[in-house]
PDB file of C-alpha atoms in Angstrom:
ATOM      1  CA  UNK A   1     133.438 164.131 -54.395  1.00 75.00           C
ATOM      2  CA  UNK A   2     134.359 160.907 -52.790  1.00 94.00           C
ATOM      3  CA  UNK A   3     135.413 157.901 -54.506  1.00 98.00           C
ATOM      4  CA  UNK A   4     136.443 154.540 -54.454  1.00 98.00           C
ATOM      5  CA  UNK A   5     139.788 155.167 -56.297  1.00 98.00           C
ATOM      6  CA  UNK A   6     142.310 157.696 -57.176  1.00 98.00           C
ATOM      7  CA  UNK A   7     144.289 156.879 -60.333  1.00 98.00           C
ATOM      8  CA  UNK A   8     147.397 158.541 -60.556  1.00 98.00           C
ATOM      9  CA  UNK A   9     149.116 159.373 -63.902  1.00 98.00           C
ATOM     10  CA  UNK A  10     153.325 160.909 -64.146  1.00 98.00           C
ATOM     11  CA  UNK A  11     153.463 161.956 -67.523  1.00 97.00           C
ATOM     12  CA  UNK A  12     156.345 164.114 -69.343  1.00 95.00           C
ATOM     13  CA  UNK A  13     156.528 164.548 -72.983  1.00 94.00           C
ATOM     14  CA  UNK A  14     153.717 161.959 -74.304  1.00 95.00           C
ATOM     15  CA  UNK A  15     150.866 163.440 -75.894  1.00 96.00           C
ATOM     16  CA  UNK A  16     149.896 160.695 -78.090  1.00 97.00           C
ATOM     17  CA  UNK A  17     150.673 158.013 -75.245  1.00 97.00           C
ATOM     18  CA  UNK A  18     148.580 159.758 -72.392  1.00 98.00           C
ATOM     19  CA  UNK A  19     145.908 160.415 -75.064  1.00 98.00           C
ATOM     20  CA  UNK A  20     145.800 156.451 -75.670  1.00 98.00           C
ATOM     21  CA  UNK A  21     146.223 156.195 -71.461  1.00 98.00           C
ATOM     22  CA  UNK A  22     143.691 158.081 -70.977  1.00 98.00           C
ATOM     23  CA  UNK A  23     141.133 156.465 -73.564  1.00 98.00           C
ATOM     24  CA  UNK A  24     141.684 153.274 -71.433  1.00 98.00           C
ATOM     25  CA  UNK A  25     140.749 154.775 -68.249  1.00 98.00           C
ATOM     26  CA  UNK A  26     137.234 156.182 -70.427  1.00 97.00           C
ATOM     27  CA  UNK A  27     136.715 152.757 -71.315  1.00 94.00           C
ATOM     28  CA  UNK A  28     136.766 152.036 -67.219  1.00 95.00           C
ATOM     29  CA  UNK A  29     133.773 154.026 -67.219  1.00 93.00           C
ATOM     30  CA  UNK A  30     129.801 152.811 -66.832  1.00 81.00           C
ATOM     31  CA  UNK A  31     131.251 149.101 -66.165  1.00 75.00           C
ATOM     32  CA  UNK A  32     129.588 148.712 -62.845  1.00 81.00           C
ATOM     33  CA  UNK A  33     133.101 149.023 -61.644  1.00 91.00           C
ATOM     34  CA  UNK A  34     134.461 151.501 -58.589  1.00 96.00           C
ATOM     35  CA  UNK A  35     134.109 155.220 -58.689  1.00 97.00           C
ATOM     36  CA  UNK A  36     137.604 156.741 -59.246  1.00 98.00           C
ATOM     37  CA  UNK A  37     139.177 160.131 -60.212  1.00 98.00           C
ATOM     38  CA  UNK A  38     142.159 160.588 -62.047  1.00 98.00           C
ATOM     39  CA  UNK A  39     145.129 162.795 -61.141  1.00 98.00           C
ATOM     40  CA  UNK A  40     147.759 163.880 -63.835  1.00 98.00           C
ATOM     41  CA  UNK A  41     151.013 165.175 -63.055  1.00 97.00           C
ATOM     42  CA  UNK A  42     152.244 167.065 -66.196  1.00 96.00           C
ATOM     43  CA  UNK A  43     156.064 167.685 -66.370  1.00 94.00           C
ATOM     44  CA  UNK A  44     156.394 168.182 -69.848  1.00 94.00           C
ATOM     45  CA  UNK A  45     158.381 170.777 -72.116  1.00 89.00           C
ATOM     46  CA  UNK A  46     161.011 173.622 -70.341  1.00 88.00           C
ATOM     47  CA  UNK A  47     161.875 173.730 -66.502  1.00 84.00           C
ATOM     48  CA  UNK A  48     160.072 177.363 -66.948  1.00 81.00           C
ATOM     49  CA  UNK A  49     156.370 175.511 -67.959  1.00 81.00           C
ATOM     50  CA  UNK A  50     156.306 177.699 -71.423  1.00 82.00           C
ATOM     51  CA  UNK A  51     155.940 174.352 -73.036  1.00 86.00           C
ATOM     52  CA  UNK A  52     152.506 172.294 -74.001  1.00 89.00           C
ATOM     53  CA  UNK A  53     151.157 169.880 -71.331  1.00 93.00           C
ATOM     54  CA  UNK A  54     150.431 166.143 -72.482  1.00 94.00           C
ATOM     55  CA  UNK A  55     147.516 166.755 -71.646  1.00 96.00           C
ATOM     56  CA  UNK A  56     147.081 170.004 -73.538  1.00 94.00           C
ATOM     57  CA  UNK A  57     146.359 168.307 -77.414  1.00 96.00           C
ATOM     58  CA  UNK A  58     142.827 167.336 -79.377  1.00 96.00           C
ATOM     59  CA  UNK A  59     142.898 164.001 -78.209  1.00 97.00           C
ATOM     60  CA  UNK A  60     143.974 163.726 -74.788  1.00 97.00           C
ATOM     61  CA  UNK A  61     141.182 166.917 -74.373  1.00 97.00           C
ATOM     62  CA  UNK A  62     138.735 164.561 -76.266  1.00 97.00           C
ATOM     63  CA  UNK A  63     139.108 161.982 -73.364  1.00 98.00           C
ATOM     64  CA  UNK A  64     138.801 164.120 -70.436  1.00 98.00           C
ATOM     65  CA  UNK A  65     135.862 165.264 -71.930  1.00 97.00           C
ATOM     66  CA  UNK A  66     134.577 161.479 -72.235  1.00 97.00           C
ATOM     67  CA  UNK A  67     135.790 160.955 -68.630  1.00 98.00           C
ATOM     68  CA  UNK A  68     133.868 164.450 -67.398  1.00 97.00           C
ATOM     69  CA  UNK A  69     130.744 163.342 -69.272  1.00 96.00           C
ATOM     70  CA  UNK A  70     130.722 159.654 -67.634  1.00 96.00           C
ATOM     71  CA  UNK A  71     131.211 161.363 -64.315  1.00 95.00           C
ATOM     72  CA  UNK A  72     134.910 160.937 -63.282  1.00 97.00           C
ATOM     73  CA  UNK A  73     136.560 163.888 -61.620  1.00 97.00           C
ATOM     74  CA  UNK A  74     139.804 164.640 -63.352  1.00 98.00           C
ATOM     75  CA  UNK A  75     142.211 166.988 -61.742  1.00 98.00           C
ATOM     76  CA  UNK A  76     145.283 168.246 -63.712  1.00 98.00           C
ATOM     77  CA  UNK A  77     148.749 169.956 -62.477  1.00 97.00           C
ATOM     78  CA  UNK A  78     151.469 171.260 -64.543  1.00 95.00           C
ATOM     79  CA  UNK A  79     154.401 169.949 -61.472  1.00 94.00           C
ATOM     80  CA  UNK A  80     157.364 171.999 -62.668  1.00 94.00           C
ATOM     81  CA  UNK A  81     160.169 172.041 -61.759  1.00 94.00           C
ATOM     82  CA  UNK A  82     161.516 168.658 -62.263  1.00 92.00           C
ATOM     83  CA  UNK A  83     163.354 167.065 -59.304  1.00 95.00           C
ATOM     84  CA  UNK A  84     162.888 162.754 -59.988  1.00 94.00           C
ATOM     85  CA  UNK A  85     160.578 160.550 -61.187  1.00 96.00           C
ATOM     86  CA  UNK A  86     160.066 159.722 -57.124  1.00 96.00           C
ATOM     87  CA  UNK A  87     159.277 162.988 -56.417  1.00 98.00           C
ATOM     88  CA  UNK A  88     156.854 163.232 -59.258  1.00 97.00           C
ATOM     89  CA  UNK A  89     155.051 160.011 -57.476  1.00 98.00           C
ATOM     90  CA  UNK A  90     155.206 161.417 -54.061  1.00 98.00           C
ATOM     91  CA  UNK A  91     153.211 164.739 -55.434  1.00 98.00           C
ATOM     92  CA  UNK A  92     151.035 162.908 -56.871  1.00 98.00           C
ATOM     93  CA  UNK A  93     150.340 160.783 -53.832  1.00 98.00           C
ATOM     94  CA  UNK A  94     149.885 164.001 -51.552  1.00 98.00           C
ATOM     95  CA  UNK A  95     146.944 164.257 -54.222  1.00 98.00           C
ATOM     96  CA  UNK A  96     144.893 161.386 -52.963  1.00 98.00           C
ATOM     97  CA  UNK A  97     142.213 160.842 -50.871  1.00 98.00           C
ATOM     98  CA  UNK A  98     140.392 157.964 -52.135  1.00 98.00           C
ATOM     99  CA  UNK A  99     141.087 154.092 -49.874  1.00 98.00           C
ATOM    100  CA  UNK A 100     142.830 152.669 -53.106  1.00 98.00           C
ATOM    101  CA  UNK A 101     144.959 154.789 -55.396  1.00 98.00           C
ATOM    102  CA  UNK A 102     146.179 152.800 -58.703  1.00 99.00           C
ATOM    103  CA  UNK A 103     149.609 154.102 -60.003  1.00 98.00           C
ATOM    104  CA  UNK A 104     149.300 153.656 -63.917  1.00 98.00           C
ATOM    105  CA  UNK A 105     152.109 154.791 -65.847  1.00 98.00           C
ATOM    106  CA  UNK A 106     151.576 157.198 -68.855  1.00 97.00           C
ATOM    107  CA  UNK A 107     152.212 154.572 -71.660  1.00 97.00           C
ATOM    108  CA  UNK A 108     149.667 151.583 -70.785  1.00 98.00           C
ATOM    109  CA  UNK A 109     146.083 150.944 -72.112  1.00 98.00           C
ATOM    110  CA  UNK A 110     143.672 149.358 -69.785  1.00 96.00           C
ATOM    111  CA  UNK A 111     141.139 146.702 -71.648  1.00 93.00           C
ATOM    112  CA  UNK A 112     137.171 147.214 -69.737  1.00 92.00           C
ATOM    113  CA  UNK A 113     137.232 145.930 -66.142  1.00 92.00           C
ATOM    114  CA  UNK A 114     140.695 146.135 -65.652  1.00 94.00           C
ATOM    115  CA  UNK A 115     140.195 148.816 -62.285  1.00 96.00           C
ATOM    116  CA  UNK A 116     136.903 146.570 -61.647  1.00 95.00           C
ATOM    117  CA  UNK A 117     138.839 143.194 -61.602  1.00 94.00           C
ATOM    118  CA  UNK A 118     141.821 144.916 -59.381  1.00 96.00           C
ATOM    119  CA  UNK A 119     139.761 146.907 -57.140  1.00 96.00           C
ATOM    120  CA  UNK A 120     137.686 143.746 -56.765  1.00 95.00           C
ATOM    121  CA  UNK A 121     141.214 141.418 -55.974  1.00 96.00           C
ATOM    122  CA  UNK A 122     142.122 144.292 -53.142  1.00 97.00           C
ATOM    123  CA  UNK A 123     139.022 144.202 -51.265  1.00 96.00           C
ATOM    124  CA  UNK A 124     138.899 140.013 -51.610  1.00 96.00           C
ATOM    125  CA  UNK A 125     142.750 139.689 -50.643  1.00 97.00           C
ATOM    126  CA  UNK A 126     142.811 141.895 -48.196  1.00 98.00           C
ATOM    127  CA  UNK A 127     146.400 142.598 -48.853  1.00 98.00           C
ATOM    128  CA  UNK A 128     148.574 145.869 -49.247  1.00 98.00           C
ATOM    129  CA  UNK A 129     148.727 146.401 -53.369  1.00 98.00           C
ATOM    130  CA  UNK A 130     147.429 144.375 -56.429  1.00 98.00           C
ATOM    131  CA  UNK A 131     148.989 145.010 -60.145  1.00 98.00           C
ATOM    132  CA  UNK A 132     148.539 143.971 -63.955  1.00 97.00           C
ATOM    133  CA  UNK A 133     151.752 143.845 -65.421  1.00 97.00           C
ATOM    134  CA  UNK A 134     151.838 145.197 -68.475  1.00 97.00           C
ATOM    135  CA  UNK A 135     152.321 143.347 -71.750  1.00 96.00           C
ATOM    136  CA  UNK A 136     153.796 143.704 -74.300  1.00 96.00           C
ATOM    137  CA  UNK A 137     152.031 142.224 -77.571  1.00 96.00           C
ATOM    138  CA  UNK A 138     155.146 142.442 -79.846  1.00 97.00           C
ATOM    139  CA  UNK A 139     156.325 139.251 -78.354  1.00 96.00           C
ATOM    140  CA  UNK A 140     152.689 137.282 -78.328  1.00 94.00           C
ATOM    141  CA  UNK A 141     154.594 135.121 -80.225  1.00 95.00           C
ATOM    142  CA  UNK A 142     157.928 134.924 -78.461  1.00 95.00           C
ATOM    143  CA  UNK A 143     156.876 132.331 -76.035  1.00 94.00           C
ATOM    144  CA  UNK A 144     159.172 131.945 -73.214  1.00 96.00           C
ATOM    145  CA  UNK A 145     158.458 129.324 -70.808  1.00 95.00           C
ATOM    146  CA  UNK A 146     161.318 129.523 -68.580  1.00 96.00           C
ATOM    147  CA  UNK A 147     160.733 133.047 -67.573  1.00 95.00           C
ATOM    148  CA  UNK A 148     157.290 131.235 -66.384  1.00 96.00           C
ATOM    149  CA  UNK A 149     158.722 129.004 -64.066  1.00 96.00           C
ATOM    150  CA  UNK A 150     158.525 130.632 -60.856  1.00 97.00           C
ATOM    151  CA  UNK A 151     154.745 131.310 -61.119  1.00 98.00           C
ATOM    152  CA  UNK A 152     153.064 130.604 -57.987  1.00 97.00           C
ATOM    153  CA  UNK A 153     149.805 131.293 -57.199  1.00 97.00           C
ATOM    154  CA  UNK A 154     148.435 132.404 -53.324  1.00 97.00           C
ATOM    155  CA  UNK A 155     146.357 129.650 -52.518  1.00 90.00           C
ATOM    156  CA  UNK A 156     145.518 130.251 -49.141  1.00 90.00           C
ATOM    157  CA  UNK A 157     145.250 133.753 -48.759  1.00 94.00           C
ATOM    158  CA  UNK A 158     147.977 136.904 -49.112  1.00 98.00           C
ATOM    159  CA  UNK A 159     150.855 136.866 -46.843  1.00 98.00           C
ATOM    160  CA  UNK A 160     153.627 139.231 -45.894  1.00 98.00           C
ATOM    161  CA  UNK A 161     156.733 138.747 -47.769  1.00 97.00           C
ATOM    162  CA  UNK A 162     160.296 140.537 -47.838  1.00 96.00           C
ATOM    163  CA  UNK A 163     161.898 140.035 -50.950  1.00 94.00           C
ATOM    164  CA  UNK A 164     165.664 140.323 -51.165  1.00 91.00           C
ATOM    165  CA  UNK A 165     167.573 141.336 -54.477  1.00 90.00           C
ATOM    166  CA  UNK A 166     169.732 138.314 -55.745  1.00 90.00           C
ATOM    167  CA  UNK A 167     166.815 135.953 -54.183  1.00 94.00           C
ATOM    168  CA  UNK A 168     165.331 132.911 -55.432  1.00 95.00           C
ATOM    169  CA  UNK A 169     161.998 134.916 -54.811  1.00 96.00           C
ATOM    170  CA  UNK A 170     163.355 138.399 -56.900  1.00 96.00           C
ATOM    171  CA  UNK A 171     163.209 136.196 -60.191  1.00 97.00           C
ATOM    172  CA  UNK A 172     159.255 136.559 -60.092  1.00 97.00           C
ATOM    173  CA  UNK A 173     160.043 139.702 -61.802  1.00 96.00           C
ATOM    174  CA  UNK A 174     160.260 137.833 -64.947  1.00 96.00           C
ATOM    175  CA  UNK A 175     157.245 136.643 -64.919  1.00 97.00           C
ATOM    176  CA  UNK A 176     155.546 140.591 -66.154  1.00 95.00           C
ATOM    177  CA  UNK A 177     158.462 140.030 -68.654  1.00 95.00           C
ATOM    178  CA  UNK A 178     157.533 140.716 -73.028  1.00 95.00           C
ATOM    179  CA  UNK A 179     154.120 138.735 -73.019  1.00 96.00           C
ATOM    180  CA  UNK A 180     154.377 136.811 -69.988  1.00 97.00           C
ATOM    181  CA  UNK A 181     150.941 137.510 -68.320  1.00 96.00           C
ATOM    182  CA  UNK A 182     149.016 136.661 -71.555  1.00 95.00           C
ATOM    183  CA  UNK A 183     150.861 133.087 -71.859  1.00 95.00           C
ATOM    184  CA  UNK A 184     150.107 132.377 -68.076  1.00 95.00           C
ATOM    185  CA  UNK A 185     146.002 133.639 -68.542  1.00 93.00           C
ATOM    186  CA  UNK A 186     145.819 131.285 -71.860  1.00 92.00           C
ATOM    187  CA  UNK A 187     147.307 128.606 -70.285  1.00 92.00           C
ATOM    188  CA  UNK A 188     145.118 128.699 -67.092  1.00 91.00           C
ATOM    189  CA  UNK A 189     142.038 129.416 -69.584  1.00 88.00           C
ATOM    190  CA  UNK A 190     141.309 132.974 -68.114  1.00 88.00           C
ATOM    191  CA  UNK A 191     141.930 134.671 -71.534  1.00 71.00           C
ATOM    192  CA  UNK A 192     141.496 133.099 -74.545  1.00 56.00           C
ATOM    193  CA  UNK A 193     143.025 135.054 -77.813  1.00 63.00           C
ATOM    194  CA  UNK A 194     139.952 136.643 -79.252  1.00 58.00           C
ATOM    195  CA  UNK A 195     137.599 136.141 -77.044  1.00 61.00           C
ATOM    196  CA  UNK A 196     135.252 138.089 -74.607  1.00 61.00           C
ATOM    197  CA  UNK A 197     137.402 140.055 -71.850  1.00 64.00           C
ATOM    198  CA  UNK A 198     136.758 138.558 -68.326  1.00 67.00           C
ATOM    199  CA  UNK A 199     134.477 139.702 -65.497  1.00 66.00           C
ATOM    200  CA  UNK A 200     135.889 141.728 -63.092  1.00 66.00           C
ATOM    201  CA  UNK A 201     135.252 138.224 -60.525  1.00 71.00           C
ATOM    202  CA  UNK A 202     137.498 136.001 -62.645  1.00 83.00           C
ATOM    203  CA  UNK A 203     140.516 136.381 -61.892  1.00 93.00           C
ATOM    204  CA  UNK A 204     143.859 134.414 -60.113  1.00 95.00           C
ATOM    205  CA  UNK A 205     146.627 135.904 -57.707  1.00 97.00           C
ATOM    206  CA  UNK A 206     149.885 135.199 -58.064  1.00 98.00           C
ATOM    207  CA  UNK A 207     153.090 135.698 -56.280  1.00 98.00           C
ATOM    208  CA  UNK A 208     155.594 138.144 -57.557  1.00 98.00           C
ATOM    209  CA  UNK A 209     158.653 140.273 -57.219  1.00 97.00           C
ATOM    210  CA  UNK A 210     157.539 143.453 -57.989  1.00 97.00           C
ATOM    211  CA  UNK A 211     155.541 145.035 -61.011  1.00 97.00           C
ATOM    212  CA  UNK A 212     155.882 147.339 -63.089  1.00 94.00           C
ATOM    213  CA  UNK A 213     153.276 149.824 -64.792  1.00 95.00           C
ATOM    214  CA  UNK A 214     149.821 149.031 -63.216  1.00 98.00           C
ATOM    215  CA  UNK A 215     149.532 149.138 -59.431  1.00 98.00           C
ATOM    216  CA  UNK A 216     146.882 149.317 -56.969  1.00 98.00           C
ATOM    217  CA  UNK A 217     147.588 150.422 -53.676  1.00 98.00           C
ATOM    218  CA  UNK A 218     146.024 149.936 -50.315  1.00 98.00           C
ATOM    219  CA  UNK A 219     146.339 153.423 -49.603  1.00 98.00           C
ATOM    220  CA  UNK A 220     146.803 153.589 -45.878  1.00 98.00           C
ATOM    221  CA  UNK A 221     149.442 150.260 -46.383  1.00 98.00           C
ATOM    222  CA  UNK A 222     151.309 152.863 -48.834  1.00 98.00           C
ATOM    223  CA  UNK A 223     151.345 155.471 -46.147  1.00 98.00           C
ATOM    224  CA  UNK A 224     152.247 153.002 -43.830  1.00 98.00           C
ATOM    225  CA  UNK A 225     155.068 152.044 -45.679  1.00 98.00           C
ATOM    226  CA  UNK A 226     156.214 155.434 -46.177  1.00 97.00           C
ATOM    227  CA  UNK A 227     154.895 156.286 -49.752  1.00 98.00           C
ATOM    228  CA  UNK A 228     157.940 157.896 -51.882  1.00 98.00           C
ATOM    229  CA  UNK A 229     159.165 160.290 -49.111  1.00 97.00           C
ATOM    230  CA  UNK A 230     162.631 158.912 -50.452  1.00 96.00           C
ATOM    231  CA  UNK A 231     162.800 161.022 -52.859  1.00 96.00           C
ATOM    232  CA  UNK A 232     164.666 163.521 -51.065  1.00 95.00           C
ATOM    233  CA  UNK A 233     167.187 160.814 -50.550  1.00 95.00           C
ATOM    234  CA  UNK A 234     168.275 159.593 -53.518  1.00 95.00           C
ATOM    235  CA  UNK A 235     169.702 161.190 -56.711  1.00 93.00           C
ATOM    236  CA  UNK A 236     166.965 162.819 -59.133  1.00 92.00           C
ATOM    237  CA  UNK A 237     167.440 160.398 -61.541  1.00 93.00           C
ATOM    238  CA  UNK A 238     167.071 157.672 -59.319  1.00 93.00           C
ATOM    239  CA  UNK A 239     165.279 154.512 -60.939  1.00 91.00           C
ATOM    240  CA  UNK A 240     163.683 151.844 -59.215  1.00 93.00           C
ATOM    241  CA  UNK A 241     161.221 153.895 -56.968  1.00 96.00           C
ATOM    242  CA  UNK A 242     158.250 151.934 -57.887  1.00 97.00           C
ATOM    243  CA  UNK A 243     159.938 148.238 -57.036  1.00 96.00           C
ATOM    244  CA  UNK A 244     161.307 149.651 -53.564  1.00 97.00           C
ATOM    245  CA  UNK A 245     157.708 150.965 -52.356  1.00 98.00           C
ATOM    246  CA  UNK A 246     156.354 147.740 -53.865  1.00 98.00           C
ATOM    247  CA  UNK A 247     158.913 145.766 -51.448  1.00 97.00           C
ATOM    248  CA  UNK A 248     158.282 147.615 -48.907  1.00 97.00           C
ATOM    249  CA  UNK A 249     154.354 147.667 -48.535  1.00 98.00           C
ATOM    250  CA  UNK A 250     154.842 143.652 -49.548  1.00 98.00           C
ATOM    251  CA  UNK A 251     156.796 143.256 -46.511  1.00 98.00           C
ATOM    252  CA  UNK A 252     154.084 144.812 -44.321  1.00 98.00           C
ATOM    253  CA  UNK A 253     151.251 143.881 -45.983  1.00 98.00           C
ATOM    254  CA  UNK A 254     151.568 141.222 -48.735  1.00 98.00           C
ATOM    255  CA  UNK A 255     150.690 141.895 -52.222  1.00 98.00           C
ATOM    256  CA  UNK A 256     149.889 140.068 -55.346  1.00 98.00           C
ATOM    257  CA  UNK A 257     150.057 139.717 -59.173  1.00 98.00           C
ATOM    258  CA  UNK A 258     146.505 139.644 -61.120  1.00 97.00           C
ATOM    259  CA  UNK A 259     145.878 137.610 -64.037  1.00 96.00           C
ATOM    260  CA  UNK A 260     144.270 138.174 -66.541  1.00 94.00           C
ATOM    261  CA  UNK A 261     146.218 141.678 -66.252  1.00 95.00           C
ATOM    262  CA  UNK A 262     144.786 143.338 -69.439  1.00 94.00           C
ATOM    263  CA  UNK A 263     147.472 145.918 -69.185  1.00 97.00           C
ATOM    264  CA  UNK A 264     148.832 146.783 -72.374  1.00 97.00           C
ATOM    265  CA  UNK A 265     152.237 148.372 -72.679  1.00 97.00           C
ATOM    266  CA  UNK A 266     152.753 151.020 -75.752  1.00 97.00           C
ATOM    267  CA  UNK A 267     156.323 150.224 -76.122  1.00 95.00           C
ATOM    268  CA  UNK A 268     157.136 153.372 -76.534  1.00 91.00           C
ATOM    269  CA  UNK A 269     160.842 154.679 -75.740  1.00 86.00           C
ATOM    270  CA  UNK A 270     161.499 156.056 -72.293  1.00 85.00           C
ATOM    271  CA  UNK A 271     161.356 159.305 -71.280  1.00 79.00           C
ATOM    272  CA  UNK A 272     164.227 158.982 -68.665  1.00 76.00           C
ATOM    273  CA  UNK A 273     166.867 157.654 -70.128  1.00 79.00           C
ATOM    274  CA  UNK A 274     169.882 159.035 -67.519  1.00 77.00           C
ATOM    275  CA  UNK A 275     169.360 156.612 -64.964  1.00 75.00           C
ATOM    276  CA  UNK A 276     171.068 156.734 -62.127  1.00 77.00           C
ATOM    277  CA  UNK A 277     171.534 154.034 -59.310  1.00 88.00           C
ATOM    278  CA  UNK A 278     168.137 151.985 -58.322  1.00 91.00           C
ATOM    279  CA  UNK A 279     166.718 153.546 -55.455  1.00 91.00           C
ATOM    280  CA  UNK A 280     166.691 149.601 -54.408  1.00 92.00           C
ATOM    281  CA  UNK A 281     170.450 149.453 -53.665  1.00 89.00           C
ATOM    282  CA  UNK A 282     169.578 153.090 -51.950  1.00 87.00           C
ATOM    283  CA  UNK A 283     167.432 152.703 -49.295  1.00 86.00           C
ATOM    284  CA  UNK A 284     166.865 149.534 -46.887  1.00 80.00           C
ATOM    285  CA  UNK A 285     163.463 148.120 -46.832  1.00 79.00           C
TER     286      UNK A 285
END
């Protein structure tokens, strides 16, 4: 079945955050959004795959059924044995076939129209990758203004950019910092605190660093850009993976931050906490 989009979903040792990850993606659903399918990689439990999947409890079964009975392909792979958190992306990239593929980590709810609204900014832009940085609601209160300073929005269409670490430019990363993205959309009046969720056609880009949680992908710019084939490259527990094939398809292509992003972080604690160098000091762009 073809489709507009292939979300792609890492998981390992989550149940009740891909259960809530997946319930977003439902809610995607019969929005007069794009078709999409949705890929999970499973490393959960022993190297030897005698352990339960994520995917393998009441409620994340309970959404794949919703997703199955609104028509969304799902496709699920127990990828044993572990060898990176790259890796696990570049496997789940050979997966693809769809134009766009979002990369949504295993720990982030998406609020309706989310994949509309992104899909939507990556056809209009024209540019290599569109996110919604996550946010994290625990500091909806912990206002931080300065971390908002280097917001800049793409006026006049998406450009190439090559972002150096240590740059003026690399402090956009701040800016999907704690609750960043929901001070910026208040303040610009594109997501008022208890009120309806935007249409998929409101929306504003913004420059940025790099992103973290919520990406959509040109596909054939990823490709292009040489996807995670990395991997092999740089120690297993390599972090960074995400921000380097960011920088890299930004430096063909261009790419841009969405806002509203209605990308909701769990806050949960990581699941790969021996982290090694960031495959950004690795590898050269």
């Amino acid at each position: 079945m073809s489709v507009d989009v292939d979300v792609l979903v890492p998981t390992k040792d989550r149940p009740v955050e891909l259960a809530t990850t997946l319930a977003g993606l439902a809610a995607q659903a019969g929005t007069g959004g794009p078709s999409f399918r949705v890929v999970v990689s499973d490393q959960s439990g022993p190297e030897d795959g005698t352990g339960a999947a994520s995917f393998d409890t009441p409620s994340a079964t309970a959404m794949l059924r919703v997703l199955g009975y609104r028509g969304v392909p799902v496709e699920l792979h127990r990828h044993l044995p572990r060898r990176g958190i790259a890796e696990q992306r570049a496997f789940l990239l050979s997966c693809a076939r769809a134009d766009a593929v979002l990369f949504l980590d295993d720990d982030v709810w998406l609020e309706p129209g989310v994949l509309a609204r992104l899909h939507t900014a990556l056809r209009t832009l024209g540019c290599g990758l569109v996110a919604a940085a996550m946010q994290g609601l625990s500091h909806v209160d912990d206002d931080r203004p300065h971390e908002r300073a280097t917001y800049a929005e793409w006026s006049d269409g998406v450009r190439p950019e090559r972002i150096e670490k240590g740059s003026p430019a690399w402090e956009r990363w701040r800016l999907g910092n704690a609750a960043n993205g929901v001070h910026l959309a208040e303040s610009l009046g594109l997501d008022a605190r208890g009120g309806p969720v935007p249409a998929p056609s409101t929306w504003r880009a913004h420059r940025i660093a790099w992103s973290a949680g919520c990406v959509l992908f040109d596909r054939a710019a990823l490709l292009e850009a040489g996807g995670f084939d990395f991997w092999r490259e740089v120690p297993e527990n390599a972090h960074g993976e995400d921000v380097l094939v960011q920088q890299r398809v930004m430096a063909r292509r261009g790419g841009a931050g969405i806002l509203p992003s209605g990308a909701y972080h769990q806050e949960s604690a990581t699941t790969l906490p021996d982290r090694g160098r960031s495959a950004v000091d690795l590898r050269p762009l």
